[in-house]
Short mmCIF file of C-alpha atoms and ligand atoms in Angstrom, two decimals:
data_model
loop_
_atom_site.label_atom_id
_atom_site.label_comp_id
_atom_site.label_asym_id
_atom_site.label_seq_id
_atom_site.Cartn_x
_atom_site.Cartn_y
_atom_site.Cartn_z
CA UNK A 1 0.00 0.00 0.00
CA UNK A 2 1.06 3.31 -0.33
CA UNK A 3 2.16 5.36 2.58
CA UNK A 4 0.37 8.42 3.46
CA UNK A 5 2.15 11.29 5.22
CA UNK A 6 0.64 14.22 6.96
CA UNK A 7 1.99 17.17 7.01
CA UNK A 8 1.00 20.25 9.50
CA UNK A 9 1.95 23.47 10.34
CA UNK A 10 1.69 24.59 14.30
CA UNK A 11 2.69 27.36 16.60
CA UNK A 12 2.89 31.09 14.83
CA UNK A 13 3.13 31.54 11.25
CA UNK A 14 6.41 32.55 9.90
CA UNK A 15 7.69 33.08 6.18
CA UNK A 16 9.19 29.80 4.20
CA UNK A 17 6.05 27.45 5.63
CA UNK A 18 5.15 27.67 2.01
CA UNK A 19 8.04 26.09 0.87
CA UNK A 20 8.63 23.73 3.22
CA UNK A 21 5.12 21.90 2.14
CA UNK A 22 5.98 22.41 -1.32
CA UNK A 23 9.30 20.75 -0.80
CA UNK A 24 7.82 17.43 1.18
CA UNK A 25 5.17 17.35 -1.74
CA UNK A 26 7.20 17.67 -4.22
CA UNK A 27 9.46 15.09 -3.46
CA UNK A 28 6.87 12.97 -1.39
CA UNK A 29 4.83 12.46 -4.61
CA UNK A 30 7.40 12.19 -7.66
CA UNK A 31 10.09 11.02 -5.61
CA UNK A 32 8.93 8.30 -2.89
CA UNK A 33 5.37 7.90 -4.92
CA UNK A 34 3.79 8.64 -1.49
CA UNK A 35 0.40 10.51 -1.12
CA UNK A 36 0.50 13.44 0.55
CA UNK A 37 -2.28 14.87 3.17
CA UNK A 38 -2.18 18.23 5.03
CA UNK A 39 -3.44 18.34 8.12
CA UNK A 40 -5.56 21.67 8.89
CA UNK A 41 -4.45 24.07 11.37
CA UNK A 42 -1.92 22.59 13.48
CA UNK A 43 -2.26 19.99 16.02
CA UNK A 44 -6.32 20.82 15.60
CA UNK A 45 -6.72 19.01 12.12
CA UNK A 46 -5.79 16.09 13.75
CA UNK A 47 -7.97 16.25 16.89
CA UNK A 48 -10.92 17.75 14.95
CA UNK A 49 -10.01 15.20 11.82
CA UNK A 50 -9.80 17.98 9.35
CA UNK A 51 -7.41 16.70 6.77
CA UNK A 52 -6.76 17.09 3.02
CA UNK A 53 -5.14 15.88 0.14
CA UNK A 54 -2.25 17.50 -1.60
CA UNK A 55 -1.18 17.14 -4.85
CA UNK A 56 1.25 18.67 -7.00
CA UNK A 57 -1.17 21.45 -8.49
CA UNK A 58 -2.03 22.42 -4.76
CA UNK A 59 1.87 23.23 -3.84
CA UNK A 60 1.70 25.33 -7.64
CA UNK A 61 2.63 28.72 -6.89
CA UNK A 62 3.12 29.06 -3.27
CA UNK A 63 6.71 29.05 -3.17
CA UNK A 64 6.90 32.92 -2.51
CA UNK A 65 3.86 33.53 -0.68
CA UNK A 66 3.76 33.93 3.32
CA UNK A 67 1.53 31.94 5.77
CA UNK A 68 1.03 28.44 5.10
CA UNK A 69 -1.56 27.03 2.61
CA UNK A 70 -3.08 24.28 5.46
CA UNK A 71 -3.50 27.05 8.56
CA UNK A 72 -2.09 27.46 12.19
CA UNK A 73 -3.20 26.98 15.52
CA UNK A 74 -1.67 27.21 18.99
CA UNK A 75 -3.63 24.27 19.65
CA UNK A 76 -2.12 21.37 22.79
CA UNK A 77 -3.46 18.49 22.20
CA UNK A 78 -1.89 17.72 25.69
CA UNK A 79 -4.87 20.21 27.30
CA UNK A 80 -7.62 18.15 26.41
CA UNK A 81 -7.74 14.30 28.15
CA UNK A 82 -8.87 12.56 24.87
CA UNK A 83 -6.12 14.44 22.57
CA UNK A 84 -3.74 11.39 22.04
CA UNK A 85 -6.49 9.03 21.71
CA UNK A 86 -8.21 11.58 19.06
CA UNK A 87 -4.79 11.93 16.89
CA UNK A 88 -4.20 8.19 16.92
CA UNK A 89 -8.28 7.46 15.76
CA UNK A 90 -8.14 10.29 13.03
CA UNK A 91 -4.39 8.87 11.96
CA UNK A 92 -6.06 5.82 11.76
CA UNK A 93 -8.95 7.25 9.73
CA UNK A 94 -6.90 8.92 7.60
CA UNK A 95 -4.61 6.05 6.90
CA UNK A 96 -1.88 8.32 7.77
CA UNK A 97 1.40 6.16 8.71
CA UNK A 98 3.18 8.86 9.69
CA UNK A 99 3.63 12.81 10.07
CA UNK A 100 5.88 15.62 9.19
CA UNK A 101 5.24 18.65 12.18
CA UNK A 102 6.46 21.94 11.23
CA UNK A 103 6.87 24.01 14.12
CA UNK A 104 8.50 25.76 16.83
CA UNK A 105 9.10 24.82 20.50
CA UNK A 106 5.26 23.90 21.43
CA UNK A 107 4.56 22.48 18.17
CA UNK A 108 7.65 20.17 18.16
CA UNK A 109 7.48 19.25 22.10
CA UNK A 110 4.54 18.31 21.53
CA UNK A 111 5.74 15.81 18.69
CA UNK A 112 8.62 14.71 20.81
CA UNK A 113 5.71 13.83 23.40
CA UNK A 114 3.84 11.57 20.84
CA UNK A 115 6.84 9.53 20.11
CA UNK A 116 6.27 7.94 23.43
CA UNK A 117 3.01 7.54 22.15
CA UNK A 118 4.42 5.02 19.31
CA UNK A 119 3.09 7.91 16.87
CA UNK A 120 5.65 8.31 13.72
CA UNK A 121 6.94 11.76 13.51
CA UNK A 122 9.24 13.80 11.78
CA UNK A 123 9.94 17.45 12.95
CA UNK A 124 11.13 20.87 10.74
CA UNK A 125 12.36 23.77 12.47
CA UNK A 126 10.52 27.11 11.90
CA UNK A 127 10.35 30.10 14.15
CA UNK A 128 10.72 33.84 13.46
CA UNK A 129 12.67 33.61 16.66
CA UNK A 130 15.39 31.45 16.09
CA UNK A 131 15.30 30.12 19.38
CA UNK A 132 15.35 26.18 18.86
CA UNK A 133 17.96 23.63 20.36
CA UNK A 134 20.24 21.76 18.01
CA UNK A 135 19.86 24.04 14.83
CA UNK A 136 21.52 27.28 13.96
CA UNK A 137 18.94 28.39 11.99
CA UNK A 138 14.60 28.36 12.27
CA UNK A 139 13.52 29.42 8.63
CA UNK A 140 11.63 32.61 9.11
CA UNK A 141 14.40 33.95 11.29
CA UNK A 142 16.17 35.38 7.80
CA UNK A 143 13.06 37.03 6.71
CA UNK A 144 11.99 39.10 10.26
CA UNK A 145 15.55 40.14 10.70
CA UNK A 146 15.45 41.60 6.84
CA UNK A 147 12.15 43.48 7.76
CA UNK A 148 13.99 44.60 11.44
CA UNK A 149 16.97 46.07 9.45
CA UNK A 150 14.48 47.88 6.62
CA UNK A 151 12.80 49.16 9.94
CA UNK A 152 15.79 50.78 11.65
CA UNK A 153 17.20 51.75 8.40
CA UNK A 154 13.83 53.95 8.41
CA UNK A 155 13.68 55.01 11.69
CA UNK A 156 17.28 56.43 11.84
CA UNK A 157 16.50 58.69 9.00
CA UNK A 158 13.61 60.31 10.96
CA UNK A 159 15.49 60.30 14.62
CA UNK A 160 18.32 61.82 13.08
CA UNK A 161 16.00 65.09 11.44
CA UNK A 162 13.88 65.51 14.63
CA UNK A 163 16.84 65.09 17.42
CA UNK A 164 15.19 62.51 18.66
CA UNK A 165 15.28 59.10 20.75
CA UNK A 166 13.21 56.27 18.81
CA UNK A 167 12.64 52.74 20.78
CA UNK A 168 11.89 50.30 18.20
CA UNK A 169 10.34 46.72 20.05
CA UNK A 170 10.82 43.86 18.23
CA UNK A 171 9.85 39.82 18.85
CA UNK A 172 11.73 37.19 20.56
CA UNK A 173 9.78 35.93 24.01
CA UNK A 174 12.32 34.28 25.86
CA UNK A 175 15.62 34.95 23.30
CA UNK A 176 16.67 38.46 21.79
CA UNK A 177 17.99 36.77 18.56
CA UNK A 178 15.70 39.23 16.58
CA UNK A 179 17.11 42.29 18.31
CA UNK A 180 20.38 41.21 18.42
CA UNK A 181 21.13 40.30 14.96
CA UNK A 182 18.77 42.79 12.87
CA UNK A 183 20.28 45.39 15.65
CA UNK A 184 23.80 44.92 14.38
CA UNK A 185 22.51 44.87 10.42
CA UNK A 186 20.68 48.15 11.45
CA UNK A 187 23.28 49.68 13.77
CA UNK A 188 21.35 50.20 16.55
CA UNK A 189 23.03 52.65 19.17
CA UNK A 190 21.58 50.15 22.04
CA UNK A 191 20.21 46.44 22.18
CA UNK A 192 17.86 45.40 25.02
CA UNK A 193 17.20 41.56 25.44
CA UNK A 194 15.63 39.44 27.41
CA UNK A 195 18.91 37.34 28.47
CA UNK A 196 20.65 40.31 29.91
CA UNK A 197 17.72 42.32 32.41
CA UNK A 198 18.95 45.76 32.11
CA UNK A 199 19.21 48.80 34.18
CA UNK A 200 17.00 51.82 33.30
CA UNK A 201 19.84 54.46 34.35
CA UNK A 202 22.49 52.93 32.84
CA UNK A 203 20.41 53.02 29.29
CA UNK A 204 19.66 57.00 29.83
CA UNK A 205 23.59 57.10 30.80
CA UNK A 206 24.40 55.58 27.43
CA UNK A 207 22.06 57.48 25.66
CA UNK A 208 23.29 60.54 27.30
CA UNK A 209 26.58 60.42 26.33
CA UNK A 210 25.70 59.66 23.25
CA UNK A 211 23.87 63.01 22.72
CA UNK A 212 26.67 64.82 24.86
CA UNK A 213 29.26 63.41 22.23
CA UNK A 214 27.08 65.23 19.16
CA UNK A 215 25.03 62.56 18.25
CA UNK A 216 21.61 64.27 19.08
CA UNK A 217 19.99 60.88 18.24
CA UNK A 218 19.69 57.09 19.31
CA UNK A 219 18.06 54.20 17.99
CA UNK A 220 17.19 51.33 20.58
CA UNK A 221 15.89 48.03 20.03
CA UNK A 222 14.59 46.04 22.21
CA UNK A 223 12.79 42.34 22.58
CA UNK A 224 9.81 42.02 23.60
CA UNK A 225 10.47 39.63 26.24
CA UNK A 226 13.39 42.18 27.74
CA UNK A 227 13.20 43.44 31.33
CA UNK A 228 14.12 45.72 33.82
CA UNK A 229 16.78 44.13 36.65
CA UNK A 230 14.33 42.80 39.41
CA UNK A 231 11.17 42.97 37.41
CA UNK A 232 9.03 40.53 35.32
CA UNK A 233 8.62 40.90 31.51
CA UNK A 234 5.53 43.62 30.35
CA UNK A 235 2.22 41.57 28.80
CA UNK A 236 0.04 42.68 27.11
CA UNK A 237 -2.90 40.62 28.11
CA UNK A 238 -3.18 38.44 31.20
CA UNK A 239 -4.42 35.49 28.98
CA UNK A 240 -2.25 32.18 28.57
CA UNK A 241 -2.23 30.57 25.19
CA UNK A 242 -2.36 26.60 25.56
CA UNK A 243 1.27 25.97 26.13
CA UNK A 244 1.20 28.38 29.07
CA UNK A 245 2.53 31.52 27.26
CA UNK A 246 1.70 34.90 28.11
CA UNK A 247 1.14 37.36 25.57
CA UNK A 248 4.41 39.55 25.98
CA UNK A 249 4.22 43.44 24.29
CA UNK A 250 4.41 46.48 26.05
CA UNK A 251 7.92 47.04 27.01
CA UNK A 252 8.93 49.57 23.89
CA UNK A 253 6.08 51.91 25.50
CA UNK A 254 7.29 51.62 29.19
CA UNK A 255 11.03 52.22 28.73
CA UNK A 256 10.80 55.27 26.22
CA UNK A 257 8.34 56.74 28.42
CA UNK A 258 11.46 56.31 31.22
CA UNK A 259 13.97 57.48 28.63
CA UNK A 260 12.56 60.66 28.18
CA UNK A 261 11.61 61.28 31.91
CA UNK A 262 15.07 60.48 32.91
CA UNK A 263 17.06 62.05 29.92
CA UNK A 264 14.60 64.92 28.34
CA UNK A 265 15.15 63.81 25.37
CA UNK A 266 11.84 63.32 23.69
CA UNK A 267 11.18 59.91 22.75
CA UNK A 268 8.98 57.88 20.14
CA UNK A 269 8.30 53.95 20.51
CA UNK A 270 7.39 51.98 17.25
CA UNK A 271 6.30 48.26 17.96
CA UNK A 272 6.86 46.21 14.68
CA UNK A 273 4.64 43.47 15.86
CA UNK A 274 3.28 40.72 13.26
CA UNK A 275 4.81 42.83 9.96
CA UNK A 276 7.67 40.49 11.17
CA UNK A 277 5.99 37.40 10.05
CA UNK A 278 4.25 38.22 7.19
CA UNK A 279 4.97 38.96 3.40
CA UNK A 280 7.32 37.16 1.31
CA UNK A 281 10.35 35.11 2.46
CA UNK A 282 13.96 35.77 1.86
CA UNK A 283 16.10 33.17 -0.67
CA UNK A 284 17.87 32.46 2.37
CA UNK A 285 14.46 31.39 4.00
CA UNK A 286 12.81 29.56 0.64
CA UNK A 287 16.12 27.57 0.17
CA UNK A 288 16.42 26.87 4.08
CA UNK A 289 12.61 25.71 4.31
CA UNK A 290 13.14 24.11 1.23
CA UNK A 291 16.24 21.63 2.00
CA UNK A 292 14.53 21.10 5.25
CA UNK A 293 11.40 19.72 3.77
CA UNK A 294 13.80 17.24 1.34
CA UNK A 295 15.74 16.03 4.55
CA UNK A 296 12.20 15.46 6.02
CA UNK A 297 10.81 13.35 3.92
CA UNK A 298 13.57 11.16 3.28
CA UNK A 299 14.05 10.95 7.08
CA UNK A 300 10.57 8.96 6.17
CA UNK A 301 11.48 7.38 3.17
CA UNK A 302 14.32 6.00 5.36
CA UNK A 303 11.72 4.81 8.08
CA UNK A 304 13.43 7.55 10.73
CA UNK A 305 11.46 9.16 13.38
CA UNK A 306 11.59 10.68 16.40
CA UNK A 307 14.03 13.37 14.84
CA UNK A 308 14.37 16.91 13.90
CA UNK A 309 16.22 18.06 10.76
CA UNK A 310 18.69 20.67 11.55
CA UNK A 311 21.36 23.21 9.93
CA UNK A 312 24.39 21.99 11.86
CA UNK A 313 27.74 22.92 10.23
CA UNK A 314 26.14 24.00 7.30
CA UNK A 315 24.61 20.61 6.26
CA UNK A 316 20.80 19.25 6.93
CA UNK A 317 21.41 16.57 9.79
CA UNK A 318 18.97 14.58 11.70
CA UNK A 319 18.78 15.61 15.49
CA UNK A 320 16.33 14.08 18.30
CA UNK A 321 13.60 15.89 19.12
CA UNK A 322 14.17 15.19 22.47
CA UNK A 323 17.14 17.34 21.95
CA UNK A 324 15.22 20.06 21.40
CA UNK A 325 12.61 20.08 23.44
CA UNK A 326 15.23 20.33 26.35
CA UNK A 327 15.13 23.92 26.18
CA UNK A 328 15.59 26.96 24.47
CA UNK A 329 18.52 28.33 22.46
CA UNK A 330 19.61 31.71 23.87
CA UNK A 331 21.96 34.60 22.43
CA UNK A 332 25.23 33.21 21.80
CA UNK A 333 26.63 36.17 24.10
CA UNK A 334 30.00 36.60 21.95
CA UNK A 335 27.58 37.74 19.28
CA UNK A 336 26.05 40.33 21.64
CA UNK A 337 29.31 41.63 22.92
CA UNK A 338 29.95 42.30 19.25
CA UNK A 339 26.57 44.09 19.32
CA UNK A 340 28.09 46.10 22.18
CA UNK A 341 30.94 47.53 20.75
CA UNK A 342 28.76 50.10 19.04
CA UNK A 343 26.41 50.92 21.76
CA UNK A 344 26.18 54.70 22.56
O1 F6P B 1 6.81 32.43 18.57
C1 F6P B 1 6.86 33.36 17.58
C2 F6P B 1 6.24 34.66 18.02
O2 F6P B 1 6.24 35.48 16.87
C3 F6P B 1 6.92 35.33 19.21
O3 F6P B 1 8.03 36.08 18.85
C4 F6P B 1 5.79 36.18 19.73
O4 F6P B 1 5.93 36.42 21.12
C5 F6P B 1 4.60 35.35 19.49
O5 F6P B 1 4.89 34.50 18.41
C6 F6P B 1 3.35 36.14 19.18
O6 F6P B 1 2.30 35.26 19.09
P1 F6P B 1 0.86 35.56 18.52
O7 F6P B 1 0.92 35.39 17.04
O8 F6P B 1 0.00 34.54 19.15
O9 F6P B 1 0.50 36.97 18.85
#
């Protein structure tokens, strides 16, 4: 019989989903002569059962395009008592023999749950935040940091005419890989992230001197997930998502309003928010998502599961998604030193 993969998209969008599905179908169909399902929205298609076929002319012409063709979900099938039970029966349904999870740190824990579960899984990396275990690079990462750099490239033009300070807040909950890296691209004069809680006076000293020097302007970035020394993270709603997440936001607002009150130099905040994640993806991003979705279906092809394909060294390797799921993947703080150099 022929085997019949599933393929899903969880957790937040990001650009390159697109052409990771394109890739597994692609190959899946002409390659391995497997049929190819996608699974709607997540980790919810398969509790819910709401699955479709996909054929070559449904990949046609997606490459390019942001969000994913089959929908997302922060849906955890671990919140519900019947979940496991309910992905097994619609697998079963389905005749699925195995599936290919695309997804960040819920989305793939949860697959490295279900292998337990004797459920056949393959995992690809994706994340606007770069923040996965084992892999240098999430796809999606390449794309937000292009938009972050286009963003400070703008905002320095207007700081610079009206003398002022702009705070620009970017993503990244728990890891200020966004900030970091499009804040070097973009030359920000000061990089705020969650893995290093700052202090408020030491920012308005650096910004200070900065102005004192002749520089009547500064350009600060900050993650959304940074935090003042002894305080928790700003939200911006008090509601959990299913994984336990709160919504973070809030912190560009709070710490300009502090710069100018402290300095009196008058301030602007610009959040960037979900312009991060959507629109077209990078070549860096298509070609990333792309190889991924190659190495993930011959992970299948070669009857592997229970892994995660990963850039390691350059090269797509298989990892365990165990691996993963054992935590996050901060700043590499040598980078951020780097970042430092040109602060104030
Ligand atoms: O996990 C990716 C991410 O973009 C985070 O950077 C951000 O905190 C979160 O998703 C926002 O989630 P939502 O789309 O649910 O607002």
């Amino acid at each position: 019989m022929v085997k019949r993969i599933g393929i899903l998209t969880g957790g937040g969008d990001c650009p390159g989903l697109n052409a990771a599905i394109r890739a597994i179908v692609r190959k899946g169909i002409s390659i391995h002569g497997y049929e190819i399902f996608g699974i709607l929205n997540g980790w919810a298609g398969l509790l819910d059962g709401k699955i479709k076929p996909l054929g070559r002319d449904d990949v046609s012409g997606i490459l390019h395009k942001g969000g994913t063709i089959i929908g997302t979900s922060r849906t955890n099938p671990y919140k519900r008592d019947d979940g496991v039970d309910k992905i097994k029966e619609n697998m079963k349904i389905s005749n699925l023999e195995s599936i290919i999870a695309i997804g960040g740190e819920d989305t793939l824990g949860v697959a490295a749950k279900l292998i337990d579960e004797g459920i056949k899984v393959v995992g690809v990396p994706k994340t606007i935040d770069n923040d996965l275990k084992g892999t240098q690079y999430t796809f999606g990462f390449d794309t937000a940091v292009s938009i972050i750099t286009e963003a400070i490239d703008r905002l320095h033009s207007t700081a610079e005419a009206h003398h002022r300070v702009i705070v620009l807040e970017v993503m990244g909950r728990h890891a200020g890989w966004l900030a970091v890296v499009g804040g070097i691209a973009g030359g920000a004069d000061l990089i705020l992230i969650p893995e290093e809680p700052f202090d408020i006076n030491g920012v308005c000293e650096v910004i200070k001197r900065r102005h004192q020097s002749g520089r009547d302007f500064s350009l600060v970035v900050v993650s959304e997930g940074a935090k003042e020394k002894e305080m928790n993270e700003i939200t911006s709603s008090k509601r959990k998502d299913e994984f336990g997440h709160e919504m973070l936001g809030g912190i560009g607002n709070v710490l300009s309003k502090k710069i100018e009150k402290i300095t009196g130099f008058e301030t602007r905040v610009t959040v960037l928010g979900h312009t991060q994640r959507g629109g077209t993806p990078t070549a860096f991003d298509r070609v990333l998502a792309t190889r991924y979705g190659i190495a993930a279906i011959d992970l299948i092809a070669k009857d592997q599961y229970g892994f995660m394909v990963a850039l390691v060294g350059g090269e797509i390797k298989p990892i365990p998604l165990k691996e993963m799921a054992s935590g996050i993947k901060t700043v590499d703080m040598e980078l951020y030193e780097i970042a430092k150099v040109f602060f104030g």
